[in-house]
């Protein structure tokens, strides 16, 4: 089973590089912008959340916590699928995913 401690830095990177709803990933000074959301997302991931639940979690963070009204649903689904692939790769005996 994947460990939260192993997933935290990778999920942080995914949120910063791939999710980035406020568009700050061009500045390394903003590297920790989404870090407060990482533990909750890792918990959801390890608790068995599916693509729909992960995408909903991201949508809720963006709309409620960040107060944004323009939501990119496809972005949330794409990042949710990426997180699920990450979890699958972290499982013992998993084959690496080369299609990124």
PDB file of N, CA and C in Angstrom:
ATOM      1  N   UNK A   1       0.845  -1.193   0.000  1.00  0.00           N
ATOM      2  CA  UNK A   1       0.000   0.000   0.000  1.00  0.00           C
ATOM      3  C   UNK A   1       0.880   1.243   0.000  1.00  0.00           C
ATOM      4  N   UNK A   2       0.508   2.229  -0.767  1.00  0.00           N
ATOM      5  CA  UNK A   2       1.237   3.488  -0.838  1.00  0.00           C
ATOM      6  C   UNK A   2       1.168   4.196   0.508  1.00  0.00           C
ATOM      7  N   UNK A   3       2.232   4.903   0.844  1.00  0.00           N
ATOM      8  CA  UNK A   3       2.290   5.651   2.098  1.00  0.00           C
ATOM      9  C   UNK A   3       2.076   7.134   1.825  1.00  0.00           C
ATOM     10  N   UNK A   4       1.351   7.767   2.730  1.00  0.00           N
ATOM     11  CA  UNK A   4       1.082   9.193   2.582  1.00  0.00           C
ATOM     12  C   UNK A   4       2.379   9.982   2.474  1.00  0.00           C
ATOM     13  N   UNK A   5       3.371   9.619   3.264  1.00  0.00           N
ATOM     14  CA  UNK A   5       4.627  10.367   3.251  1.00  0.00           C
ATOM     15  C   UNK A   5       5.309  10.321   1.887  1.00  0.00           C
ATOM     16  N   UNK A   6       5.102   9.251   1.145  1.00  0.00           N
ATOM     17  CA  UNK A   6       5.672   9.152  -0.198  1.00  0.00           C
ATOM     18  C   UNK A   6       4.868   9.963  -1.216  1.00  0.00           C
ATOM     19  N   UNK A   7       3.565  10.068  -0.980  1.00  0.00           N
ATOM     20  CA  UNK A   7       2.695  10.743  -1.938  1.00  0.00           C
ATOM     21  C   UNK A   7       2.672  12.262  -1.770  1.00  0.00           C
ATOM     22  N   UNK A   8       2.889  12.747  -0.565  1.00  0.00           N
ATOM     23  CA  UNK A   8       2.764  14.185  -0.297  1.00  0.00           C
ATOM     24  C   UNK A   8       3.584  15.056  -1.257  1.00  0.00           C
ATOM     25  N   UNK A   9       4.884  14.808  -1.420  1.00  0.00           N
ATOM     26  CA  UNK A   9       5.639  15.695  -2.312  1.00  0.00           C
ATOM     27  C   UNK A   9       5.233  15.568  -3.788  1.00  0.00           C
ATOM     28  N   UNK A  10       4.830  14.394  -4.193  1.00  0.00           N
ATOM     29  CA  UNK A  10       4.443  14.192  -5.593  1.00  0.00           C
ATOM     30  C   UNK A  10       3.096  14.857  -5.873  1.00  0.00           C
ATOM     31  N   UNK A  11       2.165  14.733  -4.939  1.00  0.00           N
ATOM     32  CA  UNK A  11       0.862  15.392  -5.096  1.00  0.00           C
ATOM     33  C   UNK A  11       1.051  16.909  -5.088  1.00  0.00           C
ATOM     34  N   UNK A  12       1.924  17.404  -4.232  1.00  0.00           N
ATOM     35  CA  UNK A  12       2.229  18.834  -4.214  1.00  0.00           C
ATOM     36  C   UNK A  12       2.714  19.302  -5.588  1.00  0.00           C
ATOM     37  N   UNK A  13       3.596  18.527  -6.184  1.00  0.00           N
ATOM     38  CA  UNK A  13       4.126  18.855  -7.505  1.00  0.00           C
ATOM     39  C   UNK A  13       3.031  18.845  -8.570  1.00  0.00           C
ATOM     40  N   UNK A  14       2.149  17.861  -8.503  1.00  0.00           N
ATOM     41  CA  UNK A  14       1.044  17.778  -9.466  1.00  0.00           C
ATOM     42  C   UNK A  14       0.113  18.979  -9.331  1.00  0.00           C
ATOM     43  N   UNK A  15      -0.216  19.353  -8.096  1.00  0.00           N
ATOM     44  CA  UNK A  15      -1.093  20.511  -7.915  1.00  0.00           C
ATOM     45  C   UNK A  15      -0.442  21.776  -8.452  1.00  0.00           C
ATOM     46  N   UNK A  16       0.853  21.946  -8.192  1.00  0.00           N
ATOM     47  CA  UNK A  16       1.552  23.146  -8.639  1.00  0.00           C
ATOM     48  C   UNK A  16       1.748  23.162 -10.156  1.00  0.00           C
ATOM     49  N   UNK A  17       2.188  22.073 -10.717  1.00  0.00           N
ATOM     50  CA  UNK A  17       2.523  22.038 -12.150  1.00  0.00           C
ATOM     51  C   UNK A  17       1.316  21.802 -13.053  1.00  0.00           C
ATOM     52  N   UNK A  18       0.389  20.947 -12.628  1.00  0.00           N
ATOM     53  CA  UNK A  18      -0.693  20.523 -13.526  1.00  0.00           C
ATOM     54  C   UNK A  18      -2.057  21.125 -13.190  1.00  0.00           C
ATOM     55  N   UNK A  19      -2.354  21.318 -11.916  1.00  0.00           N
ATOM     56  CA  UNK A  19      -3.669  21.840 -11.533  1.00  0.00           C
ATOM     57  C   UNK A  19      -3.654  23.362 -11.607  1.00  0.00           C
ATOM     58  N   UNK A  20      -2.923  24.022 -10.770  1.00  0.00           N
ATOM     59  CA  UNK A  20      -2.626  25.460 -10.792  1.00  0.00           C
ATOM     60  C   UNK A  20      -3.786  26.343 -11.244  1.00  0.00           C
ATOM     61  N   UNK A  21      -4.907  26.353 -10.525  1.00  0.00           N
ATOM     62  CA  UNK A  21      -6.064  27.122 -10.981  1.00  0.00           C
ATOM     63  C   UNK A  21      -5.853  28.639 -10.951  1.00  0.00           C
ATOM     64  N   UNK A  22      -4.884  29.132 -10.171  1.00  0.00           N
ATOM     65  CA  UNK A  22      -4.679  30.581 -10.137  1.00  0.00           C
ATOM     66  C   UNK A  22      -3.507  31.024 -11.006  1.00  0.00           C
ATOM     67  N   UNK A  23      -2.866  30.068 -11.676  1.00  0.00           N
ATOM     68  CA  UNK A  23      -1.843  30.407 -12.659  1.00  0.00           C
ATOM     69  C   UNK A  23      -0.550  30.970 -12.101  1.00  0.00           C
ATOM     70  N   UNK A  24      -0.003  30.319 -11.081  1.00  0.00           N
ATOM     71  CA  UNK A  24       1.244  30.807 -10.478  1.00  0.00           C
ATOM     72  C   UNK A  24       2.442  29.900 -10.733  1.00  0.00           C
ATOM     73  N   UNK A  25       2.264  28.833 -11.488  1.00  0.00           N
ATOM     74  CA  UNK A  25       3.339  27.847 -11.601  1.00  0.00           C
ATOM     75  C   UNK A  25       4.523  28.293 -12.460  1.00  0.00           C
ATOM     76  N   UNK A  26       4.478  29.508 -12.948  1.00  0.00           N
ATOM     77  CA  UNK A  26       5.639  30.026 -13.666  1.00  0.00           C
ATOM     78  C   UNK A  26       6.638  30.676 -12.713  1.00  0.00           C
ATOM     79  N   UNK A  27       6.318  30.732 -11.429  1.00  0.00           N
ATOM     80  CA  UNK A  27       7.200  31.335 -10.432  1.00  0.00           C
ATOM     81  C   UNK A  27       7.501  30.345  -9.308  1.00  0.00           C
ATOM     82  N   UNK A  28       8.743  29.958  -9.191  1.00  0.00           N
ATOM     83  CA  UNK A  28       9.150  29.039  -8.122  1.00  0.00           C
ATOM     84  C   UNK A  28       8.922  29.641  -6.739  1.00  0.00           C
ATOM     85  N   UNK A  29       8.809  30.963  -6.653  1.00  0.00           N
ATOM     86  CA  UNK A  29       8.535  31.610  -5.374  1.00  0.00           C
ATOM     87  C   UNK A  29       7.146  31.223  -4.842  1.00  0.00           C
ATOM     88  N   UNK A  30       6.284  30.773  -5.733  1.00  0.00           N
ATOM     89  CA  UNK A  30       4.919  30.367  -5.360  1.00  0.00           C
ATOM     90  C   UNK A  30       4.799  28.854  -5.215  1.00  0.00           C
ATOM     91  N   UNK A  31       5.913  28.173  -5.138  1.00  0.00           N
ATOM     92  CA  UNK A  31       5.980  26.716  -5.128  1.00  0.00           C
ATOM     93  C   UNK A  31       5.060  26.071  -4.099  1.00  0.00           C
ATOM     94  N   UNK A  32       4.866  26.729  -2.960  1.00  0.00           N
ATOM     95  CA  UNK A  32       4.070  26.152  -1.875  1.00  0.00           C
ATOM     96  C   UNK A  32       2.615  26.642  -1.866  1.00  0.00           C
ATOM     97  N   UNK A  33       2.191  27.288  -2.928  1.00  0.00           N
ATOM     98  CA  UNK A  33       0.862  27.906  -2.980  1.00  0.00           C
ATOM     99  C   UNK A  33      -0.277  26.939  -2.637  1.00  0.00           C
ATOM    100  N   UNK A  34      -0.182  25.696  -3.076  1.00  0.00           N
ATOM    101  CA  UNK A  34      -1.279  24.740  -2.888  1.00  0.00           C
ATOM    102  C   UNK A  34      -0.986  23.697  -1.807  1.00  0.00           C
ATOM    103  N   UNK A  35       0.122  23.846  -1.107  1.00  0.00           N
ATOM    104  CA  UNK A  35       0.544  22.825  -0.142  1.00  0.00           C
ATOM    105  C   UNK A  35      -0.462  22.575   0.983  1.00  0.00           C
ATOM    106  N   UNK A  36      -1.237  23.563   1.349  1.00  0.00           N
ATOM    107  CA  UNK A  36      -2.214  23.350   2.431  1.00  0.00           C
ATOM    108  C   UNK A  36      -3.323  22.378   2.021  1.00  0.00           C
ATOM    109  N   UNK A  37      -3.500  22.171   0.722  1.00  0.00           N
ATOM    110  CA  UNK A  37      -4.533  21.261   0.231  1.00  0.00           C
ATOM    111  C   UNK A  37      -4.032  19.828   0.061  1.00  0.00           C
ATOM    112  N   UNK A  38      -2.736  19.651   0.064  1.00  0.00           N
ATOM    113  CA  UNK A  38      -2.136  18.349  -0.240  1.00  0.00           C
ATOM    114  C   UNK A  38      -2.529  17.259   0.760  1.00  0.00           C
ATOM    115  N   UNK A  39      -2.429  17.481   2.083  1.00  0.00           N
ATOM    116  CA  UNK A  39      -2.774  16.390   3.014  1.00  0.00           C
ATOM    117  C   UNK A  39      -4.208  15.877   2.840  1.00  0.00           C
ATOM    118  N   UNK A  40      -5.157  16.777   2.660  1.00  0.00           N
ATOM    119  CA  UNK A  40      -6.546  16.364   2.469  1.00  0.00           C
ATOM    120  C   UNK A  40      -6.746  15.580   1.189  1.00  0.00           C
ATOM    121  N   UNK A  41      -6.055  15.995   0.145  1.00  0.00           N
ATOM    122  CA  UNK A  41      -6.161  15.295  -1.127  1.00  0.00           C
ATOM    123  C   UNK A  41      -5.512  13.917  -1.053  1.00  0.00           C
ATOM    124  N   UNK A  42      -4.361  13.820  -0.394  1.00  0.00           N
ATOM    125  CA  UNK A  42      -3.708  12.518  -0.216  1.00  0.00           C
ATOM    126  C   UNK A  42      -4.603  11.606   0.615  1.00  0.00           C
ATOM    127  N   UNK A  43      -5.227  12.153   1.653  1.00  0.00           N
ATOM    128  CA  UNK A  43      -6.144  11.343   2.465  1.00  0.00           C
ATOM    129  C   UNK A  43      -7.297  10.809   1.610  1.00  0.00           C
ATOM    130  N   UNK A  44      -7.877  11.664   0.791  1.00  0.00           N
ATOM    131  CA  UNK A  44      -8.976  11.226  -0.089  1.00  0.00           C
ATOM    132  C   UNK A  44      -8.492  10.142  -1.039  1.00  0.00           C
ATOM    133  N   UNK A  45      -7.318  10.333  -1.579  1.00  0.00           N
ATOM    134  CA  UNK A  45      -6.737   9.366  -2.513  1.00  0.00           C
ATOM    135  C   UNK A  45      -6.522   8.013  -1.842  1.00  0.00           C
ATOM    136  N   UNK A  46      -5.933   8.032  -0.655  1.00  0.00           N
ATOM    137  CA  UNK A  46      -5.659   6.780   0.064  1.00  0.00           C
ATOM    138  C   UNK A  46      -6.921   6.140   0.644  1.00  0.00           C
ATOM    139  N   UNK A  47      -7.979   6.933   0.750  1.00  0.00           N
ATOM    140  CA  UNK A  47      -9.253   6.409   1.269  1.00  0.00           C
ATOM    141  C   UNK A  47     -10.109   5.775   0.183  1.00  0.00           C
ATOM    142  N   UNK A  48      -9.584   5.764  -1.039  1.00  0.00           N
ATOM    143  CA  UNK A  48     -10.295   5.089  -2.116  1.00  0.00           C
ATOM    144  C   UNK A  48     -11.173   5.969  -2.976  1.00  0.00           C
ATOM    145  N   UNK A  49     -10.977   7.276  -2.918  1.00  0.00           N
ATOM    146  CA  UNK A  49     -11.780   8.164  -3.746  1.00  0.00           C
ATOM    147  C   UNK A  49     -11.561   7.836  -5.225  1.00  0.00           C
ATOM    148  N   UNK A  50     -12.630   7.882  -5.990  1.00  0.00           N
ATOM    149  CA  UNK A  50     -12.533   7.626  -7.425  1.00  0.00           C
ATOM    150  C   UNK A  50     -12.344   8.955  -8.170  1.00  0.00           C
ATOM    151  N   UNK A  51     -12.299   8.892  -9.480  1.00  0.00           N
ATOM    152  CA  UNK A  51     -12.083  10.091 -10.293  1.00  0.00           C
ATOM    153  C   UNK A  51     -13.124  11.167  -9.993  1.00  0.00           C
ATOM    154  N   UNK A  52     -14.376  10.764  -9.898  1.00  0.00           N
ATOM    155  CA  UNK A  52     -15.452  11.724  -9.648  1.00  0.00           C
ATOM    156  C   UNK A  52     -15.254  12.425  -8.303  1.00  0.00           C
ATOM    157  N   UNK A  53     -14.948  11.660  -7.257  1.00  0.00           N
ATOM    158  CA  UNK A  53     -14.780  12.252  -5.925  1.00  0.00           C
ATOM    159  C   UNK A  53     -13.556  13.156  -5.855  1.00  0.00           C
ATOM    160  N   UNK A  54     -12.469  12.748  -6.496  1.00  0.00           N
ATOM    161  CA  UNK A  54     -11.272  13.584  -6.500  1.00  0.00           C
ATOM    162  C   UNK A  54     -11.519  14.885  -7.267  1.00  0.00           C
ATOM    163  N   UNK A  55     -12.176  14.776  -8.422  1.00  0.00           N
ATOM    164  CA  UNK A  55     -12.493  15.975  -9.201  1.00  0.00           C
ATOM    165  C   UNK A  55     -13.426  16.897  -8.411  1.00  0.00           C
ATOM    166  N   UNK A  56     -14.377  16.326  -7.706  1.00  0.00           N
ATOM    167  CA  UNK A  56     -15.291  17.120  -6.878  1.00  0.00           C
ATOM    168  C   UNK A  56     -14.545  17.811  -5.746  1.00  0.00           C
ATOM    169  N   UNK A  57     -13.572  17.100  -5.167  1.00  0.00           N
ATOM    170  CA  UNK A  57     -12.755  17.659  -4.090  1.00  0.00           C
ATOM    171  C   UNK A  57     -11.995  18.878  -4.615  1.00  0.00           C
ATOM    172  N   UNK A  58     -11.372  18.733  -5.770  1.00  0.00           N
ATOM    173  CA  UNK A  58     -10.628  19.849  -6.373  1.00  0.00           C
ATOM    174  C   UNK A  58     -11.557  21.016  -6.701  1.00  0.00           C
ATOM    175  N   UNK A  59     -12.717  20.722  -7.241  1.00  0.00           N
ATOM    176  CA  UNK A  59     -13.707  21.756  -7.570  1.00  0.00           C
ATOM    177  C   UNK A  59     -14.128  22.509  -6.320  1.00  0.00           C
ATOM    178  N   UNK A  60     -14.380  21.778  -5.243  1.00  0.00           N
ATOM    179  CA  UNK A  60     -14.809  22.393  -3.985  1.00  0.00           C
ATOM    180  C   UNK A  60     -13.715  23.310  -3.429  1.00  0.00           C
ATOM    181  N   UNK A  61     -12.471  22.852  -3.478  1.00  0.00           N
ATOM    182  CA  UNK A  61     -11.358  23.700  -3.012  1.00  0.00           C
ATOM    183  C   UNK A  61     -11.312  24.981  -3.833  1.00  0.00           C
ATOM    184  N   UNK A  62     -11.412  24.845  -5.132  1.00  0.00           N
ATOM    185  CA  UNK A  62     -11.315  26.013  -6.000  1.00  0.00           C
ATOM    186  C   UNK A  62     -12.481  26.972  -5.776  1.00  0.00           C
ATOM    187  N   UNK A  63     -13.683  26.446  -5.658  1.00  0.00           N
ATOM    188  CA  UNK A  63     -14.845  27.333  -5.534  1.00  0.00           C
ATOM    189  C   UNK A  63     -15.059  27.842  -4.110  1.00  0.00           C
ATOM    190  N   UNK A  64     -14.874  26.985  -3.110  1.00  0.00           N
ATOM    191  CA  UNK A  64     -15.158  27.392  -1.731  1.00  0.00           C
ATOM    192  C   UNK A  64     -13.931  28.008  -1.060  1.00  0.00           C
ATOM    193  N   UNK A  65     -12.835  27.280  -1.036  1.00  0.00           N
ATOM    194  CA  UNK A  65     -11.645  27.767  -0.335  1.00  0.00           C
ATOM    195  C   UNK A  65     -10.984  28.945  -1.052  1.00  0.00           C
ATOM    196  N   UNK A  66     -10.957  28.891  -2.373  1.00  0.00           N
ATOM    197  CA  UNK A  66     -10.310  29.956  -3.141  1.00  0.00           C
ATOM    198  C   UNK A  66     -11.288  31.027  -3.601  1.00  0.00           C
ATOM    199  N   UNK A  67     -12.581  30.722  -3.534  1.00  0.00           N
ATOM    200  CA  UNK A  67     -13.596  31.695  -3.916  1.00  0.00           C
ATOM    201  C   UNK A  67     -13.668  31.991  -5.405  1.00  0.00           C
ATOM    202  N   UNK A  68     -13.223  31.042  -6.208  1.00  0.00           N
ATOM    203  CA  UNK A  68     -13.229  31.252  -7.659  1.00  0.00           C
ATOM    204  C   UNK A  68     -14.559  30.790  -8.253  1.00  0.00           C
ATOM    205  N   UNK A  69     -15.048  31.540  -9.226  1.00  0.00           N
ATOM    206  CA  UNK A  69     -16.328  31.172  -9.829  1.00  0.00           C
ATOM    207  C   UNK A  69     -16.172  30.498 -11.186  1.00  0.00           C
ATOM    208  N   UNK A  70     -15.060  30.691 -11.856  1.00  0.00           N
ATOM    209  CA  UNK A  70     -14.823  30.042 -13.142  1.00  0.00           C
ATOM    210  C   UNK A  70     -14.085  28.733 -12.879  1.00  0.00           C
ATOM    211  N   UNK A  71     -14.759  27.638 -13.178  1.00  0.00           N
ATOM    212  CA  UNK A  71     -14.253  26.299 -12.854  1.00  0.00           C
ATOM    213  C   UNK A  71     -14.027  25.522 -14.149  1.00  0.00           C
ATOM    214  N   UNK A  72     -12.855  24.926 -14.269  1.00  0.00           N
ATOM    215  CA  UNK A  72     -12.504  24.111 -15.431  1.00  0.00           C
ATOM    216  C   UNK A  72     -12.699  22.634 -15.061  1.00  0.00           C
ATOM    217  N   UNK A  73     -13.871  22.108 -15.372  1.00  0.00           N
ATOM    218  CA  UNK A  73     -14.210  20.736 -14.986  1.00  0.00           C
ATOM    219  C   UNK A  73     -13.263  19.711 -15.620  1.00  0.00           C
ATOM    220  N   UNK A  74     -12.879  19.937 -16.867  1.00  0.00           N
ATOM    221  CA  UNK A  74     -11.970  18.997 -17.530  1.00  0.00           C
ATOM    222  C   UNK A  74     -10.619  18.979 -16.831  1.00  0.00           C
ATOM    223  N   UNK A  75     -10.149  20.108 -16.372  1.00  0.00           N
ATOM    224  CA  UNK A  75      -8.897  20.161 -15.619  1.00  0.00           C
ATOM    225  C   UNK A  75      -8.998  19.311 -14.361  1.00  0.00           C
ATOM    226  N   UNK A  76     -10.096  19.417 -13.639  1.00  0.00           N
ATOM    227  CA  UNK A  76     -10.278  18.634 -12.418  1.00  0.00           C
ATOM    228  C   UNK A  76     -10.285  17.138 -12.718  1.00  0.00           C
ATOM    229  N   UNK A  77     -10.966  16.745 -13.772  1.00  0.00           N
ATOM    230  CA  UNK A  77     -11.004  15.326 -14.139  1.00  0.00           C
ATOM    231  C   UNK A  77      -9.627  14.828 -14.574  1.00  0.00           C
ATOM    232  N   UNK A  78      -8.920  15.641 -15.344  1.00  0.00           N
ATOM    233  CA  UNK A  78      -7.584  15.268 -15.810  1.00  0.00           C
ATOM    234  C   UNK A  78      -6.613  15.097 -14.629  1.00  0.00           C
ATOM    235  N   UNK A  79      -6.656  16.018 -13.689  1.00  0.00           N
ATOM    236  CA  UNK A  79      -5.783  15.916 -12.518  1.00  0.00           C
ATOM    237  C   UNK A  79      -6.199  14.733 -11.653  1.00  0.00           C
ATOM    238  N   UNK A  80      -7.491  14.484 -11.517  1.00  0.00           N
ATOM    239  CA  UNK A  80      -7.960  13.322 -10.747  1.00  0.00           C
ATOM    240  C   UNK A  80      -7.445  12.032 -11.363  1.00  0.00           C
ATOM    241  N   UNK A  81      -7.510  11.920 -12.686  1.00  0.00           N
ATOM    242  CA  UNK A  81      -6.984  10.723 -13.354  1.00  0.00           C
ATOM    243  C   UNK A  81      -5.480  10.598 -13.139  1.00  0.00           C
ATOM    244  N   UNK A  82      -4.782  11.701 -13.182  1.00  0.00           N
ATOM    245  CA  UNK A  82      -3.328  11.702 -12.952  1.00  0.00           C
ATOM    246  C   UNK A  82      -3.010  11.229 -11.538  1.00  0.00           C
ATOM    247  N   UNK A  83      -3.786  11.675 -10.561  1.00  0.00           N
ATOM    248  CA  UNK A  83      -3.584  11.260  -9.170  1.00  0.00           C
ATOM    249  C   UNK A  83      -3.856   9.766  -8.997  1.00  0.00           C
ATOM    250  N   UNK A  84      -4.871   9.272  -9.667  1.00  0.00           N
ATOM    251  CA  UNK A  84      -5.171   7.841  -9.590  1.00  0.00           C
ATOM    252  C   UNK A  84      -4.066   7.009 -10.222  1.00  0.00           C
ATOM    253  N   UNK A  85      -3.481   7.492 -11.320  1.00  0.00           N
ATOM    254  CA  UNK A  85      -2.330   6.804 -11.926  1.00  0.00           C
ATOM    255  C   UNK A  85      -1.142   6.812 -10.975  1.00  0.00           C
ATOM    256  N   UNK A  86      -0.930   7.943 -10.322  1.00  0.00           N
ATOM    257  CA  UNK A  86       0.146   8.061  -9.338  1.00  0.00           C
ATOM    258  C   UNK A  86      -0.025   7.022  -8.243  1.00  0.00           C
ATOM    259  N   UNK A  87      -1.233   6.885  -7.739  1.00  0.00           N
ATOM    260  CA  UNK A  87      -1.498   5.908  -6.684  1.00  0.00           C
ATOM    261  C   UNK A  87      -1.253   4.494  -7.189  1.00  0.00           C
ATOM    262  N   UNK A  88      -1.704   4.198  -8.382  1.00  0.00           N
ATOM    263  CA  UNK A  88      -1.498   2.862  -8.949  1.00  0.00           C
ATOM    264  C   UNK A  88      -0.013   2.562  -9.111  1.00  0.00           C
ATOM    265  N   UNK A  89       0.754   3.544  -9.529  1.00  0.00           N
ATOM    266  CA  UNK A  89       2.196   3.364  -9.698  1.00  0.00           C
ATOM    267  C   UNK A  89       2.906   3.167  -8.368  1.00  0.00           C
ATOM    268  N   UNK A  90       2.351   3.731  -7.317  1.00  0.00           N
ATOM    269  CA  UNK A  90       2.970   3.644  -5.996  1.00  0.00           C
ATOM    270  C   UNK A  90       2.714   2.302  -5.315  1.00  0.00           C
ATOM    271  N   UNK A  91       1.778   1.544  -5.850  1.00  0.00           N
ATOM    272  CA  UNK A  91       1.474   0.239  -5.272  1.00  0.00           C
ATOM    273  C   UNK A  91       2.596  -0.738  -5.584  1.00  0.00           C
ATOM    274  N   UNK A  92       2.945  -1.586  -4.635  1.00  0.00           N
ATOM    275  CA  UNK A  92       4.003  -2.575  -4.877  1.00  0.00           C
ATOM    276  C   UNK A  92       3.679  -3.440  -6.100  1.00  0.00           C
ATOM    277  N   UNK A  93       4.681  -3.647  -6.937  1.00  0.00           N
ATOM    278  CA  UNK A  93       4.516  -4.480  -8.112  1.00  0.00           C
ATOM    279  C   UNK A  93       3.861  -3.796  -9.286  1.00  0.00           C
ATOM    280  N   UNK A  94       3.562  -2.496  -9.143  1.00  0.00           N
ATOM    281  CA  UNK A  94       2.919  -1.779 -10.237  1.00  0.00           C
ATOM    282  C   UNK A  94       3.931  -1.490 -11.327  1.00  0.00           C
ATOM    283  N   UNK A  95       3.484  -1.612 -12.555  1.00  0.00           N
ATOM    284  CA  UNK A  95       4.342  -1.262 -13.689  1.00  0.00           C
ATOM    285  C   UNK A  95       4.347   0.248 -13.828  1.00  0.00           C
ATOM    286  N   UNK A  96       5.483   0.845 -14.143  1.00  0.00           N
ATOM    287  CA  UNK A  96       5.527   2.303 -14.313  1.00  0.00           C
ATOM    288  C   UNK A  96       4.655   2.755 -15.479  1.00  0.00           C
ATOM    289  N   UNK A  97       4.031   3.893 -15.319  1.00  0.00           N
ATOM    290  CA  UNK A  97       3.176   4.457 -16.360  1.00  0.00           C
ATOM    291  C   UNK A  97       4.027   5.374 -17.224  1.00  0.00           C
ATOM    292  N   UNK A  98       4.213   5.004 -18.473  1.00  0.00           N
ATOM    293  CA  UNK A  98       5.047   5.803 -19.359  1.00  0.00           C
ATOM    294  C   UNK A  98       4.234   6.764 -20.205  1.00  0.00           C
ATOM    295  N   UNK A  99       2.911   6.658 -20.180  1.00  0.00           N
ATOM    296  CA  UNK A  99       2.052   7.541 -20.974  1.00  0.00           C
ATOM    297  C   UNK A  99       1.619   8.721 -20.113  1.00  0.00           C
ATOM    298  N   UNK A 100       2.375   9.784 -20.143  1.00  0.00           N
ATOM    299  CA  UNK A 100       2.029  10.968 -19.329  1.00  0.00           C
ATOM    300  C   UNK A 100       1.631  12.087 -20.196  1.00  0.00           C
TER     301      UNK A 100
END
